[in-house]
């Protein structure tokens, strides 16, 4: 996958949409290879191209997870819809409420991080090293940054690539990270 900025890259995108009709999960289970069904209400299956996990529910909610691009996320969901249509499980499907639910991106700063220091100086953070080896920092909105002593970081909860980029720029500035 491509770097968004510096060494920041997308790790996973969660994309969802709704069909305007119900899906017979038991019949759908027969269509998709290597799928797991849950109570006849939901099923999950993996795709190799694009590499993704697709989840669907009988209500018509379909979600893809694990892709590295928005285009691939949409392709994974479209594949599921196309297969349902080919097999006659849905007809003339109308898609609504398409949205990115979460973008996860990660990278590493060119230096280690003093987590005790950042836990003291950053507002809106949680640092409990006995529970989790990172500072959990909430810079704004629903976005969360995980900061590890190694210099690695993870940005979770963004809904746009621009939010990921701007969070990274703000994070780098807030932490006073210099270029290597």
PDB file of C-alpha atoms in Angstrom:
ATOM      1  CA  UNK A   1       0.000   0.000   0.000  1.00  0.00           C
ATOM      2  CA  UNK A   2       1.057   3.571  -0.541  1.00  0.00           C
ATOM      3  CA  UNK A   3       2.356   5.866   2.142  1.00  0.00           C
ATOM      4  CA  UNK A   4      -0.016   8.688   2.984  1.00  0.00           C
ATOM      5  CA  UNK A   5       2.750  10.905   4.342  1.00  0.00           C
ATOM      6  CA  UNK A   6       6.262  10.106   5.606  1.00  0.00           C
ATOM      7  CA  UNK A   7       6.099   6.396   6.570  1.00  0.00           C
ATOM      8  CA  UNK A   8       2.410   6.475   7.552  1.00  0.00           C
ATOM      9  CA  UNK A   9       0.402   3.847   5.704  1.00  0.00           C
ATOM     10  CA  UNK A  10      -3.101   2.428   5.835  1.00  0.00           C
ATOM     11  CA  UNK A  11      -3.298  -0.959   7.581  1.00  0.00           C
ATOM     12  CA  UNK A  12      -7.027  -1.599   7.274  1.00  0.00           C
ATOM     13  CA  UNK A  13     -10.237   0.018   6.088  1.00  0.00           C
ATOM     14  CA  UNK A  14     -13.715  -0.924   7.294  1.00  0.00           C
ATOM     15  CA  UNK A  15     -16.359  -0.038   4.705  1.00  0.00           C
ATOM     16  CA  UNK A  16     -20.085  -0.752   4.921  1.00  0.00           C
ATOM     17  CA  UNK A  17     -23.329  -0.360   3.010  1.00  0.00           C
ATOM     18  CA  UNK A  18     -26.885  -1.587   3.013  1.00  0.00           C
ATOM     19  CA  UNK A  19     -28.864  -3.493   0.412  1.00  0.00           C
ATOM     20  CA  UNK A  20     -32.539  -2.636   0.071  1.00  0.00           C
ATOM     21  CA  UNK A  21     -33.507  -6.292   0.641  1.00  0.00           C
ATOM     22  CA  UNK A  22     -32.977  -9.158   3.035  1.00  0.00           C
ATOM     23  CA  UNK A  23     -30.373 -11.857   2.386  1.00  0.00           C
ATOM     24  CA  UNK A  24     -31.028 -15.570   2.976  1.00  0.00           C
ATOM     25  CA  UNK A  25     -27.861 -16.292   4.963  1.00  0.00           C
ATOM     26  CA  UNK A  26     -28.240 -20.074   4.811  1.00  0.00           C
ATOM     27  CA  UNK A  27     -28.413 -19.966   0.992  1.00  0.00           C
ATOM     28  CA  UNK A  28     -25.652 -17.375   0.841  1.00  0.00           C
ATOM     29  CA  UNK A  29     -23.493 -19.730   2.880  1.00  0.00           C
ATOM     30  CA  UNK A  30     -23.577 -22.173  -0.046  1.00  0.00           C
ATOM     31  CA  UNK A  31     -22.230 -19.527  -2.450  1.00  0.00           C
ATOM     32  CA  UNK A  32     -19.124 -18.288  -0.679  1.00  0.00           C
ATOM     33  CA  UNK A  33     -16.058 -20.442  -0.069  1.00  0.00           C
ATOM     34  CA  UNK A  34     -14.757 -20.958   3.434  1.00  0.00           C
ATOM     35  CA  UNK A  35     -17.459 -18.922   5.142  1.00  0.00           C
ATOM     36  CA  UNK A  36     -18.574 -18.981   8.730  1.00  0.00           C
ATOM     37  CA  UNK A  37     -22.206 -18.505   9.666  1.00  0.00           C
ATOM     38  CA  UNK A  38     -23.484 -17.198  12.971  1.00  0.00           C
ATOM     39  CA  UNK A  39     -27.011 -18.253  14.019  1.00  0.00           C
ATOM     40  CA  UNK A  40     -28.249 -17.953  10.428  1.00  0.00           C
ATOM     41  CA  UNK A  41     -28.211 -14.180  10.937  1.00  0.00           C
ATOM     42  CA  UNK A  42     -24.664 -13.272   9.819  1.00  0.00           C
ATOM     43  CA  UNK A  43     -21.879 -14.790   7.792  1.00  0.00           C
ATOM     44  CA  UNK A  44     -18.229 -13.951   7.186  1.00  0.00           C
ATOM     45  CA  UNK A  45     -15.912 -15.021   4.392  1.00  0.00           C
ATOM     46  CA  UNK A  46     -12.449 -14.100   3.173  1.00  0.00           C
ATOM     47  CA  UNK A  47     -11.492 -12.875  -0.268  1.00  0.00           C
ATOM     48  CA  UNK A  48      -8.004 -13.217  -1.692  1.00  0.00           C
ATOM     49  CA  UNK A  49      -8.363 -10.483  -4.308  1.00  0.00           C
ATOM     50  CA  UNK A  50      -8.818  -7.909  -3.035  1.00  0.00           C
ATOM     51  CA  UNK A  51      -7.614  -9.320   0.269  1.00  0.00           C
ATOM     52  CA  UNK A  52     -10.536  -8.686   2.623  1.00  0.00           C
ATOM     53  CA  UNK A  53     -12.966 -10.182   5.081  1.00  0.00           C
ATOM     54  CA  UNK A  54     -16.587  -9.625   4.097  1.00  0.00           C
ATOM     55  CA  UNK A  55     -19.387  -9.807   6.646  1.00  0.00           C
ATOM     56  CA  UNK A  56     -23.065  -9.750   5.821  1.00  0.00           C
ATOM     57  CA  UNK A  57     -26.268  -9.974   7.789  1.00  0.00           C
ATOM     58  CA  UNK A  58     -29.710 -11.086   6.759  1.00  0.00           C
ATOM     59  CA  UNK A  59     -30.897  -7.469   7.067  1.00  0.00           C
ATOM     60  CA  UNK A  60     -28.791  -6.591   3.997  1.00  0.00           C
ATOM     61  CA  UNK A  61     -25.912  -4.947   5.872  1.00  0.00           C
ATOM     62  CA  UNK A  62     -22.593  -5.781   4.176  1.00  0.00           C
ATOM     63  CA  UNK A  63     -19.154  -4.758   5.457  1.00  0.00           C
ATOM     64  CA  UNK A  64     -15.607  -5.312   4.221  1.00  0.00           C
ATOM     65  CA  UNK A  65     -12.603  -5.210   6.520  1.00  0.00           C
ATOM     66  CA  UNK A  66      -8.867  -5.425   6.074  1.00  0.00           C
ATOM     67  CA  UNK A  67      -8.340  -3.761   2.701  1.00  0.00           C
ATOM     68  CA  UNK A  68      -5.607  -1.189   2.276  1.00  0.00           C
ATOM     69  CA  UNK A  69      -7.472   1.094  -0.138  1.00  0.00           C
ATOM     70  CA  UNK A  70     -10.994   2.504  -0.284  1.00  0.00           C
ATOM     71  CA  UNK A  71     -11.291   1.216  -3.849  1.00  0.00           C
ATOM     72  CA  UNK A  72     -10.496  -2.345  -2.727  1.00  0.00           C
ATOM     73  CA  UNK A  73     -12.958  -2.028   0.165  1.00  0.00           C
ATOM     74  CA  UNK A  74     -15.714  -1.138  -2.295  1.00  0.00           C
ATOM     75  CA  UNK A  75     -14.644  -3.924  -4.692  1.00  0.00           C
ATOM     76  CA  UNK A  76     -14.909  -6.521  -1.905  1.00  0.00           C
ATOM     77  CA  UNK A  77     -18.483  -5.461  -1.069  1.00  0.00           C
ATOM     78  CA  UNK A  78     -19.396  -5.293  -4.763  1.00  0.00           C
ATOM     79  CA  UNK A  79     -18.076  -8.836  -5.259  1.00  0.00           C
ATOM     80  CA  UNK A  80     -20.445 -10.076  -2.549  1.00  0.00           C
ATOM     81  CA  UNK A  81     -23.402  -8.246  -4.103  1.00  0.00           C
ATOM     82  CA  UNK A  82     -22.544  -9.535  -7.590  1.00  0.00           C
ATOM     83  CA  UNK A  83     -22.376 -13.144  -6.346  1.00  0.00           C
ATOM     84  CA  UNK A  84     -25.696 -12.780  -4.483  1.00  0.00           C
ATOM     85  CA  UNK A  85     -27.253 -11.400  -7.685  1.00  0.00           C
ATOM     86  CA  UNK A  86     -25.757 -14.116  -9.929  1.00  0.00           C
ATOM     87  CA  UNK A  87     -27.187 -16.797  -7.643  1.00  0.00           C
ATOM     88  CA  UNK A  88     -30.620 -15.143  -7.483  1.00  0.00           C
ATOM     89  CA  UNK A  89     -30.494 -14.340  -3.768  1.00  0.00           C
ATOM     90  CA  UNK A  90     -31.035 -10.635  -4.467  1.00  0.00           C
ATOM     91  CA  UNK A  91     -32.526  -8.955  -7.505  1.00  0.00           C
ATOM     92  CA  UNK A  92     -31.842  -5.441  -8.758  1.00  0.00           C
ATOM     93  CA  UNK A  93     -30.163  -4.491  -5.492  1.00  0.00           C
ATOM     94  CA  UNK A  94     -30.161  -0.848  -4.498  1.00  0.00           C
ATOM     95  CA  UNK A  95     -27.239   0.164  -2.311  1.00  0.00           C
ATOM     96  CA  UNK A  96     -27.545   2.845   0.353  1.00  0.00           C
ATOM     97  CA  UNK A  97     -25.683   4.243   3.344  1.00  0.00           C
ATOM     98  CA  UNK A  98     -22.243   3.571   1.851  1.00  0.00           C
ATOM     99  CA  UNK A  99     -19.626   4.753   4.298  1.00  0.00           C
ATOM    100  CA  UNK A 100     -16.170   4.291   5.663  1.00  0.00           C
ATOM    101  CA  UNK A 101     -16.563   3.230   9.282  1.00  0.00           C
ATOM    102  CA  UNK A 102     -12.911   3.134  10.270  1.00  0.00           C
ATOM    103  CA  UNK A 103      -9.449   3.631   8.838  1.00  0.00           C
ATOM    104  CA  UNK A 104      -6.472   2.200  10.705  1.00  0.00           C
ATOM    105  CA  UNK A 105      -3.050   3.528   9.782  1.00  0.00           C
ATOM    106  CA  UNK A 106       0.363   2.972  11.313  1.00  0.00           C
ATOM    107  CA  UNK A 107       3.999   3.894  11.084  1.00  0.00           C
ATOM    108  CA  UNK A 108       7.060   4.614  13.171  1.00  0.00           C
ATOM    109  CA  UNK A 109       8.687   7.842  14.210  1.00  0.00           C
ATOM    110  CA  UNK A 110      12.471   8.063  13.704  1.00  0.00           C
ATOM    111  CA  UNK A 111      13.019   7.952  17.477  1.00  0.00           C
ATOM    112  CA  UNK A 112      11.847   6.157  20.586  1.00  0.00           C
ATOM    113  CA  UNK A 113       9.134   7.736  22.731  1.00  0.00           C
ATOM    114  CA  UNK A 114       9.279   8.426  26.462  1.00  0.00           C
ATOM    115  CA  UNK A 115       5.798   7.187  27.333  1.00  0.00           C
ATOM    116  CA  UNK A 116       5.942   8.364  30.962  1.00  0.00           C
ATOM    117  CA  UNK A 117       6.685  11.888  29.747  1.00  0.00           C
ATOM    118  CA  UNK A 118       3.897  11.908  27.146  1.00  0.00           C
ATOM    119  CA  UNK A 119       1.427  10.427  29.637  1.00  0.00           C
ATOM    120  CA  UNK A 120       2.156  13.441  31.848  1.00  0.00           C
ATOM    121  CA  UNK A 121       2.056  16.198  29.225  1.00  0.00           C
ATOM    122  CA  UNK A 122      -0.689  15.084  26.832  1.00  0.00           C
ATOM    123  CA  UNK A 123      -4.286  15.750  27.745  1.00  0.00           C
ATOM    124  CA  UNK A 124      -6.944  13.128  26.924  1.00  0.00           C
ATOM    125  CA  UNK A 125      -4.705  10.106  27.343  1.00  0.00           C
ATOM    126  CA  UNK A 126      -4.642   6.829  29.220  1.00  0.00           C
ATOM    127  CA  UNK A 127      -1.408   5.112  30.149  1.00  0.00           C
ATOM    128  CA  UNK A 128      -1.548   1.941  32.180  1.00  0.00           C
ATOM    129  CA  UNK A 129       1.618   0.040  31.275  1.00  0.00           C
ATOM    130  CA  UNK A 130       0.565  -3.004  33.330  1.00  0.00           C
ATOM    131  CA  UNK A 131      -2.543  -3.293  31.123  1.00  0.00           C
ATOM    132  CA  UNK A 132      -1.288  -2.162  27.699  1.00  0.00           C
ATOM    133  CA  UNK A 133       2.215  -1.103  26.556  1.00  0.00           C
ATOM    134  CA  UNK A 134       1.174   2.156  24.881  1.00  0.00           C
ATOM    135  CA  UNK A 135      -0.145   5.615  25.620  1.00  0.00           C
ATOM    136  CA  UNK A 136      -3.719   5.752  24.343  1.00  0.00           C
ATOM    137  CA  UNK A 137      -4.100   9.345  23.186  1.00  0.00           C
ATOM    138  CA  UNK A 138      -7.282  10.991  21.894  1.00  0.00           C
ATOM    139  CA  UNK A 139      -6.197  14.133  20.035  1.00  0.00           C
ATOM    140  CA  UNK A 140      -9.683  15.122  18.751  1.00  0.00           C
ATOM    141  CA  UNK A 141     -13.058  13.651  17.927  1.00  0.00           C
ATOM    142  CA  UNK A 142     -13.273   9.879  17.807  1.00  0.00           C
ATOM    143  CA  UNK A 143      -9.726   9.351  16.540  1.00  0.00           C
ATOM    144  CA  UNK A 144      -7.388   7.452  18.867  1.00  0.00           C
ATOM    145  CA  UNK A 145      -3.595   7.241  18.640  1.00  0.00           C
ATOM    146  CA  UNK A 146      -1.613   4.414  20.210  1.00  0.00           C
ATOM    147  CA  UNK A 147       1.947   5.487  20.999  1.00  0.00           C
ATOM    148  CA  UNK A 148       4.567   2.819  21.695  1.00  0.00           C
ATOM    149  CA  UNK A 149       7.990   3.285  23.308  1.00  0.00           C
ATOM    150  CA  UNK A 150       9.664   1.905  20.161  1.00  0.00           C
ATOM    151  CA  UNK A 151       8.414   4.961  18.259  1.00  0.00           C
ATOM    152  CA  UNK A 152       5.685   3.004  16.498  1.00  0.00           C
ATOM    153  CA  UNK A 153       2.212   4.493  16.422  1.00  0.00           C
ATOM    154  CA  UNK A 154      -1.250   3.477  15.257  1.00  0.00           C
ATOM    155  CA  UNK A 155      -4.061   5.873  14.304  1.00  0.00           C
ATOM    156  CA  UNK A 156      -7.553   4.378  14.656  1.00  0.00           C
ATOM    157  CA  UNK A 157     -11.079   5.678  14.169  1.00  0.00           C
ATOM    158  CA  UNK A 158     -10.684   8.074  11.259  1.00  0.00           C
ATOM    159  CA  UNK A 159     -13.368   8.101   8.582  1.00  0.00           C
ATOM    160  CA  UNK A 160     -11.348   9.833   5.847  1.00  0.00           C
ATOM    161  CA  UNK A 161      -7.765   9.653   4.600  1.00  0.00           C
ATOM    162  CA  UNK A 162      -7.517  13.407   5.159  1.00  0.00           C
ATOM    163  CA  UNK A 163      -8.372  12.913   8.847  1.00  0.00           C
ATOM    164  CA  UNK A 164      -5.610  10.294   9.077  1.00  0.00           C
ATOM    165  CA  UNK A 165      -3.124  12.710   7.459  1.00  0.00           C
ATOM    166  CA  UNK A 166      -4.115  15.689   9.589  1.00  0.00           C
ATOM    167  CA  UNK A 167      -4.057  13.588  12.778  1.00  0.00           C
ATOM    168  CA  UNK A 168      -0.535  12.454  11.915  1.00  0.00           C
ATOM    169  CA  UNK A 169       0.644  16.029  11.255  1.00  0.00           C
ATOM    170  CA  UNK A 170      -0.913  17.209  14.530  1.00  0.00           C
ATOM    171  CA  UNK A 171       0.516  14.240  16.424  1.00  0.00           C
ATOM    172  CA  UNK A 172       4.017  14.826  15.079  1.00  0.00           C
ATOM    173  CA  UNK A 173       3.810  18.498  16.024  1.00  0.00           C
ATOM    174  CA  UNK A 174       2.314  17.796  19.478  1.00  0.00           C
ATOM    175  CA  UNK A 175       5.015  15.242  20.263  1.00  0.00           C
ATOM    176  CA  UNK A 176       7.765  17.546  18.889  1.00  0.00           C
ATOM    177  CA  UNK A 177       9.054  14.800  16.604  1.00  0.00           C
ATOM    178  CA  UNK A 178      12.016  15.934  14.484  1.00  0.00           C
ATOM    179  CA  UNK A 179      12.946  14.540  11.096  1.00  0.00           C
ATOM    180  CA  UNK A 180      15.627  11.862  11.236  1.00  0.00           C
TER     181      UNK A 180
END
